[in-house]
JSON list of C-alpha atoms in Angstrom, two decimals:
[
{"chain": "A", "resi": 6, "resn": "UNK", "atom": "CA", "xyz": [120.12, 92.41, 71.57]},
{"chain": "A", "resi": 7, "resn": "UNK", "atom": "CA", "xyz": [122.68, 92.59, 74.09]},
{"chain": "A", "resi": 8, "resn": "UNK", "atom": "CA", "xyz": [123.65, 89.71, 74.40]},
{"chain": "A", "resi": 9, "resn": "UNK", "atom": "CA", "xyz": [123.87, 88.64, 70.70]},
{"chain": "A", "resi": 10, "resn": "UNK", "atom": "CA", "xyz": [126.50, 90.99, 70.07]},
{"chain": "A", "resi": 11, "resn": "UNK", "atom": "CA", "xyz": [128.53, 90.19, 73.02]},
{"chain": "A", "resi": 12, "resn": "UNK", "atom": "CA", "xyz": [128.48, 86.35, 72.05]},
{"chain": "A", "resi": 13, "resn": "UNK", "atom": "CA", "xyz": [129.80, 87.56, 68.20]},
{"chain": "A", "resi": 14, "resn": "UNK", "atom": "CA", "xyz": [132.18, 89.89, 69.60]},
{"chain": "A", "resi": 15, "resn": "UNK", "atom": "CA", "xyz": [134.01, 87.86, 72.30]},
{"chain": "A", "resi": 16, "resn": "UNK", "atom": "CA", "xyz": [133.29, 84.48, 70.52]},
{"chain": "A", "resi": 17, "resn": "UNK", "atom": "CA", "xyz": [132.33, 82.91, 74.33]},
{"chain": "A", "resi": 18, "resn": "UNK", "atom": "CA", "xyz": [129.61, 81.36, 75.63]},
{"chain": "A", "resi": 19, "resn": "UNK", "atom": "CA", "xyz": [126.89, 83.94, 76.42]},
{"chain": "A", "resi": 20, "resn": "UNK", "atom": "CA", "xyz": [126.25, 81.90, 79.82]},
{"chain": "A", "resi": 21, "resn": "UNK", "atom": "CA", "xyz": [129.54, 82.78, 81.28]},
{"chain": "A", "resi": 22, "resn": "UNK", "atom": "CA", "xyz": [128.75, 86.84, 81.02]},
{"chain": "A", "resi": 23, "resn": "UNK", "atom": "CA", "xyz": [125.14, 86.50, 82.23]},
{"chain": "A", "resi": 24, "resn": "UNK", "atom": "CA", "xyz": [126.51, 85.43, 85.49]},
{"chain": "A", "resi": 25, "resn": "UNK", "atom": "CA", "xyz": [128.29, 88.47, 85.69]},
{"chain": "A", "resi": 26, "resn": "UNK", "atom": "CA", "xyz": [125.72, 90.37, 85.03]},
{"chain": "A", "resi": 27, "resn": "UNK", "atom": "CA", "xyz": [124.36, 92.54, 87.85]},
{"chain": "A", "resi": 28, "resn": "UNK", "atom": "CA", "xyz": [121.09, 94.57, 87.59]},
{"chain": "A", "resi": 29, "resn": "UNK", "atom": "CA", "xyz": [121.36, 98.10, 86.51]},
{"chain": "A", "resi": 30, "resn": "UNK", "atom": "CA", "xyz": [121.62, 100.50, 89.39]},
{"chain": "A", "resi": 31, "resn": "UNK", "atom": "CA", "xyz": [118.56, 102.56, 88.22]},
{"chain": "A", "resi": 32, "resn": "UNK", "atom": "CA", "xyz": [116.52, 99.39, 88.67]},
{"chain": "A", "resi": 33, "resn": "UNK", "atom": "CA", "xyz": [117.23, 98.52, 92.06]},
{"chain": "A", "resi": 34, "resn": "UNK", "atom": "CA", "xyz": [117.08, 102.42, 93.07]},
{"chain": "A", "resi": 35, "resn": "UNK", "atom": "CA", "xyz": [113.74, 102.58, 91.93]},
{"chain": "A", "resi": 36, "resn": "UNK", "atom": "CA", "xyz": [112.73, 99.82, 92.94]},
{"chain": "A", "resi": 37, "resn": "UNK", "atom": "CA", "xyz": [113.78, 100.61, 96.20]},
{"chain": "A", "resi": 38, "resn": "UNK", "atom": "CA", "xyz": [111.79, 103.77, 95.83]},
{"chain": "A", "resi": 39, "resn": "UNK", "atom": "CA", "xyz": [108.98, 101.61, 95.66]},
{"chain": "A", "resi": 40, "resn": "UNK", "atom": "CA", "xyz": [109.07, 99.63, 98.73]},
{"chain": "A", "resi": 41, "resn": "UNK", "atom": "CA", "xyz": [109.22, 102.86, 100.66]},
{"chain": "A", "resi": 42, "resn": "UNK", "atom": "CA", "xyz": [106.49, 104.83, 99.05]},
{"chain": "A", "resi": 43, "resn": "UNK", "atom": "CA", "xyz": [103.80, 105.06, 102.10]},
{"chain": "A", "resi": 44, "resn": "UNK", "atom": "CA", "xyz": [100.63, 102.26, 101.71]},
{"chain": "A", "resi": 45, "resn": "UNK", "atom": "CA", "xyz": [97.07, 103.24, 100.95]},
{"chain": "A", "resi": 46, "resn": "UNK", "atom": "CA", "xyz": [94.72, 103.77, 104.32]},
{"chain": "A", "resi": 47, "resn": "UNK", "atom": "CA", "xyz": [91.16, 102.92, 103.59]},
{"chain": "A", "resi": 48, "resn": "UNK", "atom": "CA", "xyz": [89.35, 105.61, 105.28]},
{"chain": "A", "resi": 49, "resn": "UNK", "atom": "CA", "xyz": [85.68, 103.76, 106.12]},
{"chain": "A", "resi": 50, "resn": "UNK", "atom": "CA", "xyz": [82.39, 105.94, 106.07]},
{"chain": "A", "resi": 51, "resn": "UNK", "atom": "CA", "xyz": [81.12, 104.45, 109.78]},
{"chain": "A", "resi": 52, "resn": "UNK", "atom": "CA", "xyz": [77.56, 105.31, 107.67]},
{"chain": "A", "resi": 53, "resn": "UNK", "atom": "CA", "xyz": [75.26, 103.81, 105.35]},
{"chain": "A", "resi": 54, "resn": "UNK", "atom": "CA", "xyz": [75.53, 106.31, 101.82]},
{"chain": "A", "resi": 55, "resn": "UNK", "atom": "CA", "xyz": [72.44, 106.23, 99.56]},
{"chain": "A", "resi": 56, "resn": "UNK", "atom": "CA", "xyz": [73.03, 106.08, 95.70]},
{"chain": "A", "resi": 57, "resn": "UNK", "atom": "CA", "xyz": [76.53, 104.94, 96.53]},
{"chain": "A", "resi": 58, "resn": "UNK", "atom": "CA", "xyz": [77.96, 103.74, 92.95]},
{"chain": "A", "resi": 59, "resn": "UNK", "atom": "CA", "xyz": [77.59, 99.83, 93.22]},
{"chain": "A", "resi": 60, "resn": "UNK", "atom": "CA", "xyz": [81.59, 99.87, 91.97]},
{"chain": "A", "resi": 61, "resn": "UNK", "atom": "CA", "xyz": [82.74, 101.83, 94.67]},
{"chain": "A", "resi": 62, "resn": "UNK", "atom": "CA", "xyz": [83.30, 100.31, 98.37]},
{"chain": "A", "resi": 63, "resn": "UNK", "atom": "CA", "xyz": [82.94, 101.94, 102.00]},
{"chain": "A", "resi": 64, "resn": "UNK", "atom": "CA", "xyz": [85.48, 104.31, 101.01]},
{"chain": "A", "resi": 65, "resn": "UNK", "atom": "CA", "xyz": [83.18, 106.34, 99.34]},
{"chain": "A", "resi": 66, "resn": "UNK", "atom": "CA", "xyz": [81.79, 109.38, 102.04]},
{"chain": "A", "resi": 67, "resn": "UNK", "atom": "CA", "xyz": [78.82, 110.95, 99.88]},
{"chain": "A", "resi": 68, "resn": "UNK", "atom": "CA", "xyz": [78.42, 114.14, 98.54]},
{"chain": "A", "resi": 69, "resn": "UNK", "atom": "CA", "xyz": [81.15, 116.33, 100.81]},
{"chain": "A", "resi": 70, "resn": "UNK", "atom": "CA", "xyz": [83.48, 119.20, 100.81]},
{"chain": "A", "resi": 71, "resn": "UNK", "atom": "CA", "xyz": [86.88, 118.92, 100.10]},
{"chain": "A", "resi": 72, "resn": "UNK", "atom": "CA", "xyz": [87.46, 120.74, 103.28]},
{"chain": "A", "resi": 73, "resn": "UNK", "atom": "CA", "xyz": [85.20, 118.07, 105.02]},
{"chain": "A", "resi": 74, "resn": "UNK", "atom": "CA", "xyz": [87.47, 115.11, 102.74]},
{"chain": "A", "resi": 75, "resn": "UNK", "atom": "CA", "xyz": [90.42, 117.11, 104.31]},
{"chain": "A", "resi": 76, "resn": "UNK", "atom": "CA", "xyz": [89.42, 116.43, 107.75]},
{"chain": "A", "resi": 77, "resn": "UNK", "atom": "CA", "xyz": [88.38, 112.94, 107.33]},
{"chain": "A", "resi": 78, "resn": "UNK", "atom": "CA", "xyz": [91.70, 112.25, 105.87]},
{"chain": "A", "resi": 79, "resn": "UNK", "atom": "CA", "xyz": [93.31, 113.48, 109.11]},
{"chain": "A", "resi": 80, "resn": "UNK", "atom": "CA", "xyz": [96.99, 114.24, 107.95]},
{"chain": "A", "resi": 81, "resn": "UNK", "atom": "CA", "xyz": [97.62, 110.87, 107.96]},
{"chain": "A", "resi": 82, "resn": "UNK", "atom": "CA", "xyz": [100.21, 109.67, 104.73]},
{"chain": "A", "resi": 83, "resn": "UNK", "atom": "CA", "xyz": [98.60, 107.39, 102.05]},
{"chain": "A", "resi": 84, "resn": "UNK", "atom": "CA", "xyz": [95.03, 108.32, 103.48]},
{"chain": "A", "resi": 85, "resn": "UNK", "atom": "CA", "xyz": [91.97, 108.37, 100.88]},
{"chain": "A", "resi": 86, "resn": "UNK", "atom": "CA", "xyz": [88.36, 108.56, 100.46]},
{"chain": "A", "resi": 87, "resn": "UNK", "atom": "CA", "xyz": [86.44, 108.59, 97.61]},
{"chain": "A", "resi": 88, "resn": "UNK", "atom": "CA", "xyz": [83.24, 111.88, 97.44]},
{"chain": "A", "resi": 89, "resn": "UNK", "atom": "CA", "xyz": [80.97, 113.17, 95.11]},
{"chain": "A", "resi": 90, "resn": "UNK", "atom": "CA", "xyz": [81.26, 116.62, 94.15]},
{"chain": "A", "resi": 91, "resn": "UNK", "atom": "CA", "xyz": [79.41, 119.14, 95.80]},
{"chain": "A", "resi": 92, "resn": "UNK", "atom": "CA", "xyz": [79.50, 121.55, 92.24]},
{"chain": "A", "resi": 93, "resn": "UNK", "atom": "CA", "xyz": [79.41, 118.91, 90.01]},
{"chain": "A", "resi": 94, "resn": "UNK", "atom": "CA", "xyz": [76.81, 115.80, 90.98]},
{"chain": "A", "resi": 95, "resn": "UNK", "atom": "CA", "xyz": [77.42, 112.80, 89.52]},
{"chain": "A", "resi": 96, "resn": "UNK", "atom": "CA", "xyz": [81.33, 113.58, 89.41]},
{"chain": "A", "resi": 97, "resn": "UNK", "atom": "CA", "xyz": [83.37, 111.56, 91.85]},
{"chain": "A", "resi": 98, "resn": "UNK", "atom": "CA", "xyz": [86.76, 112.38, 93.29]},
{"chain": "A", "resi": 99, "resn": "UNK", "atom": "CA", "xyz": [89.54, 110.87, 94.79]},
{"chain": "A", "resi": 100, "resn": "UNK", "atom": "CA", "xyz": [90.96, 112.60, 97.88]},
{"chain": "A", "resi": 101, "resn": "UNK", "atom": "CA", "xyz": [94.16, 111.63, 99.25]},
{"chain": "A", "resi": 102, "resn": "UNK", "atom": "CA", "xyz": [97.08, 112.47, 101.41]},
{"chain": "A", "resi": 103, "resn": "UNK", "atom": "CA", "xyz": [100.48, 112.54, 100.47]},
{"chain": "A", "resi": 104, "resn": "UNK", "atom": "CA", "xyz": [103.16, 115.19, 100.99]},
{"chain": "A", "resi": 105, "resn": "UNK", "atom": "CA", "xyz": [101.85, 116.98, 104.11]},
{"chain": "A", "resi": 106, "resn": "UNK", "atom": "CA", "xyz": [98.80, 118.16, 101.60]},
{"chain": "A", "resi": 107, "resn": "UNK", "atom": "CA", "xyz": [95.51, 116.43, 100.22]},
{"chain": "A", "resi": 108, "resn": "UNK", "atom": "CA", "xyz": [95.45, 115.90, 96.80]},
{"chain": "A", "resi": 109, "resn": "UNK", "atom": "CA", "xyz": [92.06, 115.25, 94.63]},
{"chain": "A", "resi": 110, "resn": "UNK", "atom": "CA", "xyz": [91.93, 113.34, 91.92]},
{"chain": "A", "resi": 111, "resn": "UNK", "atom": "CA", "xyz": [88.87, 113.27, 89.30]},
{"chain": "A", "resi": 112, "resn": "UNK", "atom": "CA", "xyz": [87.58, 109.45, 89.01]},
{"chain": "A", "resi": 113, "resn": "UNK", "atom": "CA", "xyz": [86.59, 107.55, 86.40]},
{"chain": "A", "resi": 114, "resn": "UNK", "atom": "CA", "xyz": [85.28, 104.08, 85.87]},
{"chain": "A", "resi": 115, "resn": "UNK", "atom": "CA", "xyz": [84.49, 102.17, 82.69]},
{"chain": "A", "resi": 116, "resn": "UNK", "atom": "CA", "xyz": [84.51, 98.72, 83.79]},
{"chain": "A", "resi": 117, "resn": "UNK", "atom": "CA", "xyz": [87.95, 99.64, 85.63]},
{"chain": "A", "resi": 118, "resn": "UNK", "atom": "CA", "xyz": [89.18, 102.47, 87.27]},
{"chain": "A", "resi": 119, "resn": "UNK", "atom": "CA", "xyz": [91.38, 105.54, 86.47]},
{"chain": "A", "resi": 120, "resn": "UNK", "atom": "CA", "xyz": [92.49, 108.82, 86.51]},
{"chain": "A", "resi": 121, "resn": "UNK", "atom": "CA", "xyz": [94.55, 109.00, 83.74]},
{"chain": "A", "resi": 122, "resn": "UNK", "atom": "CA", "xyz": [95.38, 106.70, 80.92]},
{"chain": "A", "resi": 123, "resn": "UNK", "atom": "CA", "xyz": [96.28, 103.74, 83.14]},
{"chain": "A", "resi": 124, "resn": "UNK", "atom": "CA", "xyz": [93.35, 101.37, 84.11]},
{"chain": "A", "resi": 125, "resn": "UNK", "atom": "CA", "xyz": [92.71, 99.18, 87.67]},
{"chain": "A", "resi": 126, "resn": "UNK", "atom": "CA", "xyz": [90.67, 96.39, 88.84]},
{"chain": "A", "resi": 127, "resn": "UNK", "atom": "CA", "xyz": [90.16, 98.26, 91.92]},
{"chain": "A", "resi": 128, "resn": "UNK", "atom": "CA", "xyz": [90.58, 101.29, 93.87]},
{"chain": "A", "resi": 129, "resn": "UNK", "atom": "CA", "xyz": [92.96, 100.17, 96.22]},
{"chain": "A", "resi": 130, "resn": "UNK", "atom": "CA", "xyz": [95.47, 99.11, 92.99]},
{"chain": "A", "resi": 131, "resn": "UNK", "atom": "CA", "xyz": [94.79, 102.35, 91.64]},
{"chain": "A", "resi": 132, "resn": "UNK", "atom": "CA", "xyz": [96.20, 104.56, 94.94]},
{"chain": "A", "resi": 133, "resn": "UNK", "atom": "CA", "xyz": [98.67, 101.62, 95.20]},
{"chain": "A", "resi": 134, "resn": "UNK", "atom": "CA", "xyz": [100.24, 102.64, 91.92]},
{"chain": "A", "resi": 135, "resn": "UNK", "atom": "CA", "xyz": [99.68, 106.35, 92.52]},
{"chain": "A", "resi": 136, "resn": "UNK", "atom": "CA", "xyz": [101.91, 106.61, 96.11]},
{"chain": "A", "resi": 137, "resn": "UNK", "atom": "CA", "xyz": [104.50, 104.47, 94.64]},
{"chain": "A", "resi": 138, "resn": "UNK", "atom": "CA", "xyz": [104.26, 107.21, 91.38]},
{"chain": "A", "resi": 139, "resn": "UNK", "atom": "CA", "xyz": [103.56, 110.29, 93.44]},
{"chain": "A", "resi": 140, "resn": "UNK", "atom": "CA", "xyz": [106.44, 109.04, 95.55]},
{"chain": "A", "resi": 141, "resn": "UNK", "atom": "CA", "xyz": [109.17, 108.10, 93.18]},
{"chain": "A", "resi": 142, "resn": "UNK", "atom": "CA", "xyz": [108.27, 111.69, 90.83]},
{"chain": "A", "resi": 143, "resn": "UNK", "atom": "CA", "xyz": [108.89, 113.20, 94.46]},
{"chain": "A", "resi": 144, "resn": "UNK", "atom": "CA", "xyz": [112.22, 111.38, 95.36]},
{"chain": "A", "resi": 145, "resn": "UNK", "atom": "CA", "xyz": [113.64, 110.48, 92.12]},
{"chain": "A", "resi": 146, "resn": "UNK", "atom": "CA", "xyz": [113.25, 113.30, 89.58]},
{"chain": "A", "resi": 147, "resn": "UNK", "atom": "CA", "xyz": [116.56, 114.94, 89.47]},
{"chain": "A", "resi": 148, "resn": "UNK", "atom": "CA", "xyz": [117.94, 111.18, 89.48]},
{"chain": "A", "resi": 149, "resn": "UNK", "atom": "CA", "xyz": [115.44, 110.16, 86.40]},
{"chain": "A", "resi": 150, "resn": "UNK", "atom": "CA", "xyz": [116.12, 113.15, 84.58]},
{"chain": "A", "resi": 151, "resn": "UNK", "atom": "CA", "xyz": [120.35, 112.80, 85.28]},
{"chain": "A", "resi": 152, "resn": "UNK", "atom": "CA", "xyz": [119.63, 109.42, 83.34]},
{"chain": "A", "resi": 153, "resn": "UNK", "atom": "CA", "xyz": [117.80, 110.73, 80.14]},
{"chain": "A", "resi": 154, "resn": "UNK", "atom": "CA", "xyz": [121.05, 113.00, 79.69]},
{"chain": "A", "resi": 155, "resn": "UNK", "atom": "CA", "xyz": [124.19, 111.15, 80.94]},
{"chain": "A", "resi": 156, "resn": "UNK", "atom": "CA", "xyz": [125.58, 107.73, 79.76]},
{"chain": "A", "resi": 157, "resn": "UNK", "atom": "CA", "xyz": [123.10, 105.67, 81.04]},
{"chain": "A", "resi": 158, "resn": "UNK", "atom": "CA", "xyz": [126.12, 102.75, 80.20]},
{"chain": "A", "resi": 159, "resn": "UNK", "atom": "CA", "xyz": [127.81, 104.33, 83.23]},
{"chain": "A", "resi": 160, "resn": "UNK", "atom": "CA", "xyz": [124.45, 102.53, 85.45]},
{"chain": "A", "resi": 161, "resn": "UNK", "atom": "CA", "xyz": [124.78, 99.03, 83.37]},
{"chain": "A", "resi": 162, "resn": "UNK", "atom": "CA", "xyz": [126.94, 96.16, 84.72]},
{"chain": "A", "resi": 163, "resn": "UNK", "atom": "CA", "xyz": [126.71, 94.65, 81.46]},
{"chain": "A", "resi": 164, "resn": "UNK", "atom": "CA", "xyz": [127.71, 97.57, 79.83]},
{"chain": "A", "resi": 165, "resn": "UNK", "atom": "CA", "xyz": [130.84, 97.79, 82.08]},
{"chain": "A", "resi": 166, "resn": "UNK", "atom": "CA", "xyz": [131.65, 94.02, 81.47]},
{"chain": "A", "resi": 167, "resn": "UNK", "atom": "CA", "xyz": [131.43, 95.05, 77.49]},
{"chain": "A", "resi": 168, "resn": "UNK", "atom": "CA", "xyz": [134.10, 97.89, 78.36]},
{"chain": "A", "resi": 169, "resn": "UNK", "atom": "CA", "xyz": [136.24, 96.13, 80.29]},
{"chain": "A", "resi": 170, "resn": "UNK", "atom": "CA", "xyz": [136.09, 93.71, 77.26]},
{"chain": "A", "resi": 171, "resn": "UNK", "atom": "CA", "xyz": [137.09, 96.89, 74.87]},
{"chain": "A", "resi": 172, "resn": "UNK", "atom": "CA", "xyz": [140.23, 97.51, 77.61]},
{"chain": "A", "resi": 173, "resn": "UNK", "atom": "CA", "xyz": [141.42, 94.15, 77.28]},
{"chain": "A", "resi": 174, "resn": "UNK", "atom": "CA", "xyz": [141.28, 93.58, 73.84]},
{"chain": "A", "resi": 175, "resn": "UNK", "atom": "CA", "xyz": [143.40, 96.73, 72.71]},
{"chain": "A", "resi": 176, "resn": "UNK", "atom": "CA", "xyz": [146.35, 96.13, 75.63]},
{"chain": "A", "resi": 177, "resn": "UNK", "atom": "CA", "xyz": [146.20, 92.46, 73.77]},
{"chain": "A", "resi": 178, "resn": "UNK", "atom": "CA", "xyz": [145.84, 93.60, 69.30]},
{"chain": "A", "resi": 179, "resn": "UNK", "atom": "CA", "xyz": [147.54, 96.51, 70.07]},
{"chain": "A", "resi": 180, "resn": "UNK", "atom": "CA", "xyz": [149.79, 96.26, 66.66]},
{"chain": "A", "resi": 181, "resn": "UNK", "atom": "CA", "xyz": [147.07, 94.03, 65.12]},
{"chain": "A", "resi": 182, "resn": "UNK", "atom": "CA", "xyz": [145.02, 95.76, 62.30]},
{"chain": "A", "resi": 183, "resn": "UNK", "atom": "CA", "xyz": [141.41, 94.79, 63.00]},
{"chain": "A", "resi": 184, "resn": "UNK", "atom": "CA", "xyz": [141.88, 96.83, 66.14]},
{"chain": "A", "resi": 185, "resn": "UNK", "atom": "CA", "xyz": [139.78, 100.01, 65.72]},
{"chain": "A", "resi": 186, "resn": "UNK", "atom": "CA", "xyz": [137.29, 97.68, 63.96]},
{"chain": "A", "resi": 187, "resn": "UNK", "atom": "CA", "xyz": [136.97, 95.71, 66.68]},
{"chain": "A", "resi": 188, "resn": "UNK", "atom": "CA", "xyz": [136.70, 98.51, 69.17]},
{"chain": "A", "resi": 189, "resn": "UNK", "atom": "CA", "xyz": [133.77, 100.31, 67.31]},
{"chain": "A", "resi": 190, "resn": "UNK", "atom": "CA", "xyz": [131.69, 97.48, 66.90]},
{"chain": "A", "resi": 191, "resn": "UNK", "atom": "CA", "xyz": [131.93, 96.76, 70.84]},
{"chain": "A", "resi": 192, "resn": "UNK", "atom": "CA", "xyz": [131.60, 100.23, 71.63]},
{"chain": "A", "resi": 193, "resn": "UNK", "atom": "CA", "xyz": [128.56, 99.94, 69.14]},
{"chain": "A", "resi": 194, "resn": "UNK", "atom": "CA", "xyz": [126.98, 97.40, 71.49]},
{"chain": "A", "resi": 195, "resn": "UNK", "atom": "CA", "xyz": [128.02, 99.86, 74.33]},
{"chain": "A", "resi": 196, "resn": "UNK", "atom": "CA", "xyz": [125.74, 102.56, 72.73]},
{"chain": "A", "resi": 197, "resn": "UNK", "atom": "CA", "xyz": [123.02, 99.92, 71.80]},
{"chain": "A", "resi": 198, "resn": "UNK", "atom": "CA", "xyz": [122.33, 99.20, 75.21]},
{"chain": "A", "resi": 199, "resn": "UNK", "atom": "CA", "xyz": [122.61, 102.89, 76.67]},
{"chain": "A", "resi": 200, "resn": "UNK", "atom": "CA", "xyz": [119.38, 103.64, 73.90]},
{"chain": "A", "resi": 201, "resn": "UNK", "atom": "CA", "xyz": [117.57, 101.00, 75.29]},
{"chain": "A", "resi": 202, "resn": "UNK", "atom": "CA", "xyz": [117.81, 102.05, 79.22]},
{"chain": "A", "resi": 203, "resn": "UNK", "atom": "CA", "xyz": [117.03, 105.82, 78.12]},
{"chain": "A", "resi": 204, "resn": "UNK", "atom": "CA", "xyz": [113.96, 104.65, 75.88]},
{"chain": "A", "resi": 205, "resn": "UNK", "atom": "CA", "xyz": [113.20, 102.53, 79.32]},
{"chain": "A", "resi": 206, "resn": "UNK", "atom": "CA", "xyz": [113.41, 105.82, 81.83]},
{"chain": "A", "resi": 207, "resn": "UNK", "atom": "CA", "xyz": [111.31, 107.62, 78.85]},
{"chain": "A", "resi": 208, "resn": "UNK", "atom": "CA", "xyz": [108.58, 104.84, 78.79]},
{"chain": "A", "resi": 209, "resn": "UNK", "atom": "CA", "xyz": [108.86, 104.60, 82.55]},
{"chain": "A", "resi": 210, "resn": "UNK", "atom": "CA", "xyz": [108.04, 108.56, 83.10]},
{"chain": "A", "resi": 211, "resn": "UNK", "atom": "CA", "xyz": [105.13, 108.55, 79.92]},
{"chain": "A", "resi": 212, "resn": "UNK", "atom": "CA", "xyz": [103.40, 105.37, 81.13]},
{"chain": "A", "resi": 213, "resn": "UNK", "atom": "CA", "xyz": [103.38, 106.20, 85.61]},
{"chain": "A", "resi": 214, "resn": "UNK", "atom": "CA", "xyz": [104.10, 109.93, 85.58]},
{"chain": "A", "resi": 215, "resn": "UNK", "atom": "CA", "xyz": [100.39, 111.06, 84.60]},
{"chain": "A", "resi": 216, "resn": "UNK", "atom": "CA", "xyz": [98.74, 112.14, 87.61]},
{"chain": "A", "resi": 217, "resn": "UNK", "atom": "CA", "xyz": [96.89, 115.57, 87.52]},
{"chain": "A", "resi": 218, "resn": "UNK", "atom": "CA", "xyz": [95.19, 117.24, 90.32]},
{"chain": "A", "resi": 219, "resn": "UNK", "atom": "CA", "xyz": [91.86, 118.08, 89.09]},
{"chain": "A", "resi": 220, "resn": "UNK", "atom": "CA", "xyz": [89.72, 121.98, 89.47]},
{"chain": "A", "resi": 221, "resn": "UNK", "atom": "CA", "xyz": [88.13, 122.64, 92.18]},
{"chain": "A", "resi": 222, "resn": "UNK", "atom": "CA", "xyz": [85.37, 120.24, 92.56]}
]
């Protein structure tokens, strides 16, 4: 959408502006977010564990305490194991470390995995995806939220090309009447793309952001 209106507006080749495009800040600061959220640590049961769900691997420690999960995990970041509840039989939880604290999860599988909406192939994807969310809603939530509120244009190289553009144009038309039409539709496009980042941060935050600690188990 874009980049339709910049090629009506300036009346050049779209080509020339995608090479001065640069990735949005908010892209490469999550993303950088990402690579430093801690790994998942596969903590093995050294034992054989009768009626062990067949979709569940070594990781899986039996029916045990959470205080007992606690000590398995032994403080160490991106740690997990998977138990049955002690209260609850037939009820499987997650337990893992992150934040100086161990966090338990209730687990789910209907072909794939989950604990919320979000479905895995396997348990390591799914506490993949949950250190890199747990992480980033640690790190970046003042930052995320700053974006759903300020000019998000303010983040967008393209968005700074298209204003740069709007500068230009009025030193050049300045005693040219199609002036303040040609500013609004450009600032238009401006607007355009600051809607689409925000919906992006929104859909980011309702799609990743949707991990609940369960009761005690």
């Amino acid at each position: 959408m874009a980049a339709s209106s910049n090629s009506s507006l300036s009346g050049s080749s779209v080509s020339s502006d995608a090479e001065e495009y640069q990735p949005p800040i908010w892209k490469s600061y999550l993303y950088q977010l990402q690579q430093e959220a801690p790994r998942p640590k596969r903590i093995i049961c050294p034992r054989e564990v009768e009626n062990r769900p067949k979709y569940y691997g070594r990781e899986f420690h039996g029916i045990i305490s959470r205080e007992q999960a606690d000590e398995l995990l032994g403080g160490v970041e991106g740690a997990y194991i998977l138990r049955e509840s002690q209260r609850q039989p037939g009820c499987y939880t997650l337990a893992l470390r992150f934040g100086n604290q161990t966090l338990n999860y209730r687990l789910f599988h209907d072909g794939k995995h989950f604990v919320g909406e979000k479905r895995f192939e396997s348990i390591h994807d799914l506490v993949t995806d949950g250190l890199i969310t747990l992480y980033i809603e640690t790190k970046a939530a003042e930052y995320i939220s700053k974006m759903t509120t300020n000019p998000i244009y303010e983040h967008i190289g393209y968005a700074t090309l298209l204003r740069e553009k709007v500068s230009r144009r009025l030193s050049r038309s300045k005693n040219e009447p199609r002036k303040t039409n040609v500013t609004h539709e450009e600032h238009t496009a401006v607007e355009k793309i600051s809607s689409l980042v925000r919906r992006a941060a929104l859909t980011h935050n309702d799609n990743h952001f949707n991990y609940e600690r369960t009761a005690p188990l």
